[in-house]
């Protein structure tokens, strides 16, 4: 497996390994069988594991989620594919009222080791409901774990760790990065909920996750030409958040800019800004700034570039942070 | 003028609905399976034969009486402020005991929040059911101990859990079946219809047991459906049957048949138990605002306990001593429930943080530590 893989292939391989390692692991979703999923993440898996392990479902998201819960109660370890971000809402009720809470309601007597894979985010020129970033809804719901890889290695190992977890995990896949290649190592080098400093720096910390990590790395590379050394932290996990790594970085650089695609208002950045301000107040040289989507429905694709944070918007925020 | 006459002409020309396709109305009672009349007469049904010993009949009577007593005690405890809320099953004892006693040990029940009689049949301690209504937990019992899942408040959600569980049974090649309880109101929910689809497509061994108690809080069944509910099944490709929900023998026979049908690889069955909720939806509800006393009175004549008692007496299957012994047991149960609820301790507030996750979660751990420290500061006098 080791070598250069696309994120899509790394995910496919992670699913394959998980199916091989545990006969109780089953995949469920729309079009995941013969078609291999609309993004081909499950390509070839039904052929090799059969249609009782890789289950093509009726087109009903609440039904997929609710029956996955039932299968988990019977001892299975379902991995659910939601076809696109905007299609998860019909399953939202099952996710927040049942999946997230059943372990607590049963005082720990039942476990729901379910992974919900959702291709999320924009930048692929799609029609509406195919580009949304809804991570804050899930991270806001106690009982769920929420993670998102930004590269192939993490895509592979985080998915395997998510499937092995005894808790429900919302696994957000940055769909615009599916075809980006990266080296996949032989083992997970971090825990599922550890953040990673992907580029060290001294002048300010860019905090990002999923699709925005690449944008931030590009911004940091561009800033270096101006003599600014930006640190980039890939959060990887949105619930729980690895605050220790974030704090350590922000205390060192004194400045933080949080970048995500979701609307800024009440998004992940709001929580990060509040907590980092509480914890790093005497180390901060500037307020924690946020760059993200606007408080508007995700726009038609011809104007999505204006909605999505890009290198310039990130650097503009860095300028503002450094101007304090 | 011209417009008006055209409209009239169109109306006149519109094709009529053939009589055979006319909705029969939700209150029609076609093919209502009954084995015991309201007068206590035993009758036969060709499709659902049932042989019972006198001991079995007496045991069913005992179930019905004790379940009603438990329910009545809980209602009283709510009125006394011991429970925050109670969802009474009064009038639905036969549907629950009949279906509950049809289950085998390996079968699994997914209840809504009113299935106290089914819980009784699964040997779940009645006091376990009261924790949620007293506010000391959200369920708390181990569902796998008695194969009785937690109560589900969001109506219809559990029908999908039941279907998924049944899909797992199929995968395991096990000889078990699942029963999913829901009400006439829940039949309108998308989840119930999705459960029908999944169960049918995957041939899952699940019996959908709809207790049509005629009212979803204040909404009558006519607000949920234009056809009798059991006929919904045919559109999903599986059998539906309507049973007299106040007839414990019919509920037993039909559910036993349905569970065996499902476990034999034939796929799901929908049972509509045609019954009546004699009390309020919950203790916070006032049914006098939306339904007529005459309706309730008419259903009283179909009381599930009275008809079995009449049968036992008529056939000489039980004597005064038996009925007195059940009454005595009922008193004991009432006492146990009263004392059990009153002595139920409040949980430690740190319960808030218990079991949010199966594995450690940094934020929960952090907030627990903060709470513990904050609470301890009161004990130490810092915050006084």
CSV table of C-alpha atoms in Angstrom, one decimal, chain B residues 73-248:
chain,number,residue,atom,x,y,z
B,73,UNK,CA,-49.9,3.3,40.2
B,74,UNK,CA,-47.6,5.2,38.0
B,75,UNK,CA,-50.4,7.6,37.0
B,76,UNK,CA,-51.1,8.1,40.7
B,77,UNK,CA,-47.5,8.7,41.5
B,78,UNK,CA,-47.3,11.4,38.8
B,79,UNK,CA,-50.3,13.1,40.4
B,80,UNK,CA,-48.5,13.0,43.7
B,81,UNK,CA,-45.5,14.7,42.2
B,82,UNK,CA,-43.2,11.6,42.3
B,83,UNK,CA,-43.0,11.3,38.5
B,84,UNK,CA,-42.5,14.3,36.1
B,85,UNK,CA,-44.7,12.6,33.5
B,86,UNK,CA,-46.4,9.4,32.7
B,87,UNK,CA,-47.6,7.9,29.5
B,88,UNK,CA,-50.5,5.6,30.5
B,89,UNK,CA,-51.3,2.3,28.6
B,90,UNK,CA,-54.8,2.1,30.0
B,91,UNK,CA,-56.9,0.2,27.5
B,92,UNK,CA,-54.0,-1.2,25.5
B,93,UNK,CA,-53.1,-4.0,27.9
B,94,UNK,CA,-54.2,-6.8,25.6
B,95,UNK,CA,-52.3,-5.5,22.6
B,96,UNK,CA,-49.1,-5.3,24.6
B,97,UNK,CA,-49.5,-8.5,26.7
B,98,UNK,CA,-50.7,-10.5,23.7
B,99,UNK,CA,-47.9,-9.4,21.4
B,100,UNK,CA,-45.3,-9.5,24.2
B,101,UNK,CA,-46.2,-13.1,25.2
B,102,UNK,CA,-45.9,-14.1,21.5
B,103,UNK,CA,-42.2,-13.4,21.6
B,104,UNK,CA,-39.6,-16.1,22.1
B,105,UNK,CA,-36.5,-15.5,24.3
B,106,UNK,CA,-34.2,-14.6,21.4
B,107,UNK,CA,-36.7,-12.2,19.9
B,108,UNK,CA,-36.0,-8.5,20.4
B,109,UNK,CA,-38.5,-5.7,21.1
B,110,UNK,CA,-38.1,-2.1,20.1
B,111,UNK,CA,-40.7,-0.1,22.0
B,112,UNK,CA,-41.8,3.5,21.8
B,113,UNK,CA,-42.5,5.0,25.3
B,114,UNK,CA,-45.8,3.4,26.3
B,115,UNK,CA,-44.9,-0.3,26.1
B,116,UNK,CA,-45.0,-1.0,29.8
B,117,UNK,CA,-46.9,-4.2,29.2
B,118,UNK,CA,-44.4,-5.5,26.7
B,119,UNK,CA,-41.6,-4.7,29.2
B,120,UNK,CA,-43.5,-6.7,31.8
B,121,UNK,CA,-43.6,-9.7,29.4
B,122,UNK,CA,-39.9,-9.3,28.8
B,123,UNK,CA,-39.3,-9.4,32.6
B,124,UNK,CA,-37.9,-5.9,32.7
B,125,UNK,CA,-38.3,-4.7,36.3
B,126,UNK,CA,-41.2,-2.1,36.2
B,127,UNK,CA,-39.2,0.2,38.4
B,128,UNK,CA,-36.6,0.5,35.6
B,129,UNK,CA,-39.3,2.1,33.4
B,130,UNK,CA,-40.0,4.8,35.9
B,131,UNK,CA,-36.5,6.2,36.1
B,132,UNK,CA,-37.0,8.1,32.9
B,133,UNK,CA,-40.3,9.5,34.0
B,134,UNK,CA,-38.9,10.4,37.4
B,135,UNK,CA,-36.0,12.1,35.8
B,136,UNK,CA,-33.2,10.1,37.2
B,137,UNK,CA,-32.0,8.7,33.8
B,138,UNK,CA,-33.0,8.5,30.2
B,139,UNK,CA,-33.7,4.8,30.3
B,140,UNK,CA,-30.7,3.2,31.9
B,141,UNK,CA,-31.5,-0.5,31.6
B,142,UNK,CA,-29.3,-2.9,29.6
B,143,UNK,CA,-31.3,-3.5,26.5
B,144,UNK,CA,-29.5,-6.8,25.8
B,145,UNK,CA,-30.3,-8.3,29.2
B,146,UNK,CA,-34.0,-8.9,28.3
B,147,UNK,CA,-33.9,-8.1,24.6
B,148,UNK,CA,-36.0,-5.0,25.2
B,149,UNK,CA,-34.6,-1.8,23.8
B,150,UNK,CA,-34.8,1.6,25.5
B,151,UNK,CA,-37.9,3.7,25.2
B,152,UNK,CA,-37.8,6.0,22.2
B,153,UNK,CA,-39.4,9.5,22.5
B,154,UNK,CA,-39.0,10.7,18.9
B,155,UNK,CA,-41.8,8.8,17.3
B,156,UNK,CA,-41.0,6.2,14.7
B,157,UNK,CA,-37.2,6.3,15.1
B,158,UNK,CA,-37.1,2.9,16.6
B,159,UNK,CA,-38.7,1.2,13.7
B,160,UNK,CA,-35.5,1.8,11.7
B,161,UNK,CA,-33.4,0.5,14.6
B,162,UNK,CA,-35.6,-2.6,14.7
B,163,UNK,CA,-35.2,-3.1,11.0
B,164,UNK,CA,-31.4,-2.7,11.2
B,165,UNK,CA,-31.3,-5.2,14.1
B,166,UNK,CA,-33.4,-7.6,12.1
B,167,UNK,CA,-31.1,-7.2,9.1
B,168,UNK,CA,-28.3,-8.2,11.5
B,169,UNK,CA,-30.3,-11.3,12.5
B,170,UNK,CA,-30.5,-12.3,8.9
B,171,UNK,CA,-26.8,-11.8,8.4
B,172,UNK,CA,-26.1,-13.9,11.5
B,173,UNK,CA,-28.4,-16.6,10.1
B,174,UNK,CA,-30.2,-16.7,13.5
B,175,UNK,CA,-33.6,-18.0,14.1
B,176,UNK,CA,-34.9,-14.9,15.8
B,177,UNK,CA,-37.2,-12.1,15.0
B,178,UNK,CA,-37.8,-8.5,16.0
B,179,UNK,CA,-40.9,-6.6,16.9
B,180,UNK,CA,-41.1,-2.8,16.5
B,181,UNK,CA,-43.8,-1.0,18.3
B,182,UNK,CA,-45.2,2.3,17.2
B,183,UNK,CA,-48.5,4.2,17.1
B,184,UNK,CA,-51.0,5.5,14.6
B,185,UNK,CA,-49.4,8.9,14.7
B,186,UNK,CA,-46.0,7.6,14.0
B,187,UNK,CA,-47.3,5.8,10.9
B,188,UNK,CA,-47.2,9.3,9.2
B,189,UNK,CA,-43.5,9.6,9.9
B,190,UNK,CA,-40.9,9.2,7.2
B,191,UNK,CA,-38.9,6.9,9.4
B,192,UNK,CA,-41.7,4.4,9.6
B,193,UNK,CA,-42.2,4.4,5.9
B,194,UNK,CA,-38.4,4.1,5.4
B,195,UNK,CA,-38.4,1.2,7.8
B,196,UNK,CA,-41.1,-0.5,5.8
B,197,UNK,CA,-39.0,0.0,2.6
B,198,UNK,CA,-35.7,-1.4,4.1
B,199,UNK,CA,-37.5,-4.3,5.8
B,200,UNK,CA,-39.2,-5.3,2.6
B,201,UNK,CA,-36.2,-4.9,0.4
B,202,UNK,CA,-33.9,-6.8,2.7
B,203,UNK,CA,-36.5,-9.3,3.7
B,204,UNK,CA,-35.8,-8.5,7.4
B,205,UNK,CA,-37.4,-10.6,10.1
B,206,UNK,CA,-39.3,-7.7,11.7
B,207,UNK,CA,-42.9,-7.4,12.8
B,208,UNK,CA,-44.2,-3.9,12.8
B,209,UNK,CA,-46.8,-3.7,15.6
B,210,UNK,CA,-48.9,-0.6,15.3
B,211,UNK,CA,-51.1,0.1,18.2
B,212,UNK,CA,-53.8,2.2,16.6
B,213,UNK,CA,-55.2,3.7,19.8
B,214,UNK,CA,-57.2,6.2,17.7
B,215,UNK,CA,-55.5,9.3,18.9
B,216,UNK,CA,-52.0,10.9,18.5
B,217,UNK,CA,-52.3,13.3,21.4
B,218,UNK,CA,-55.3,15.3,20.0
B,219,UNK,CA,-55.0,14.2,16.4
B,220,UNK,CA,-57.4,11.4,15.3
B,221,UNK,CA,-56.3,8.6,13.0
B,222,UNK,CA,-58.2,10.3,10.2
B,223,UNK,CA,-55.4,13.0,10.3
B,224,UNK,CA,-52.8,10.3,9.6
B,225,UNK,CA,-54.4,8.1,6.9
B,226,UNK,CA,-57.1,7.8,4.4
B,227,UNK,CA,-57.1,4.0,4.4
B,228,UNK,CA,-57.0,1.5,7.3
B,229,UNK,CA,-53.4,1.4,8.5
B,230,UNK,CA,-52.8,-2.3,8.1
B,231,UNK,CA,-53.4,-1.9,4.3
B,232,UNK,CA,-50.3,0.3,4.1
B,233,UNK,CA,-48.2,-2.9,4.1
B,234,UNK,CA,-49.5,-4.0,0.7
B,235,UNK,CA,-47.9,-1.0,-1.0
B,236,UNK,CA,-44.5,-2.1,0.5
B,237,UNK,CA,-45.0,-5.7,-0.6
B,238,UNK,CA,-45.7,-7.5,2.7
B,239,UNK,CA,-48.7,-8.6,4.5
B,240,UNK,CA,-50.7,-6.5,6.8
B,241,UNK,CA,-53.4,-7.7,9.3
B,242,UNK,CA,-55.8,-5.9,11.6
B,243,UNK,CA,-56.4,-7.5,14.9
B,244,UNK,CA,-58.8,-6.6,17.7
B,245,UNK,CA,-56.3,-4.9,20.0
B,246,UNK,CA,-58.5,-5.4,23.0
B,247,UNK,CA,-58.5,-9.2,22.5
B,248,UNK,CA,-55.4,-10.6,24.2
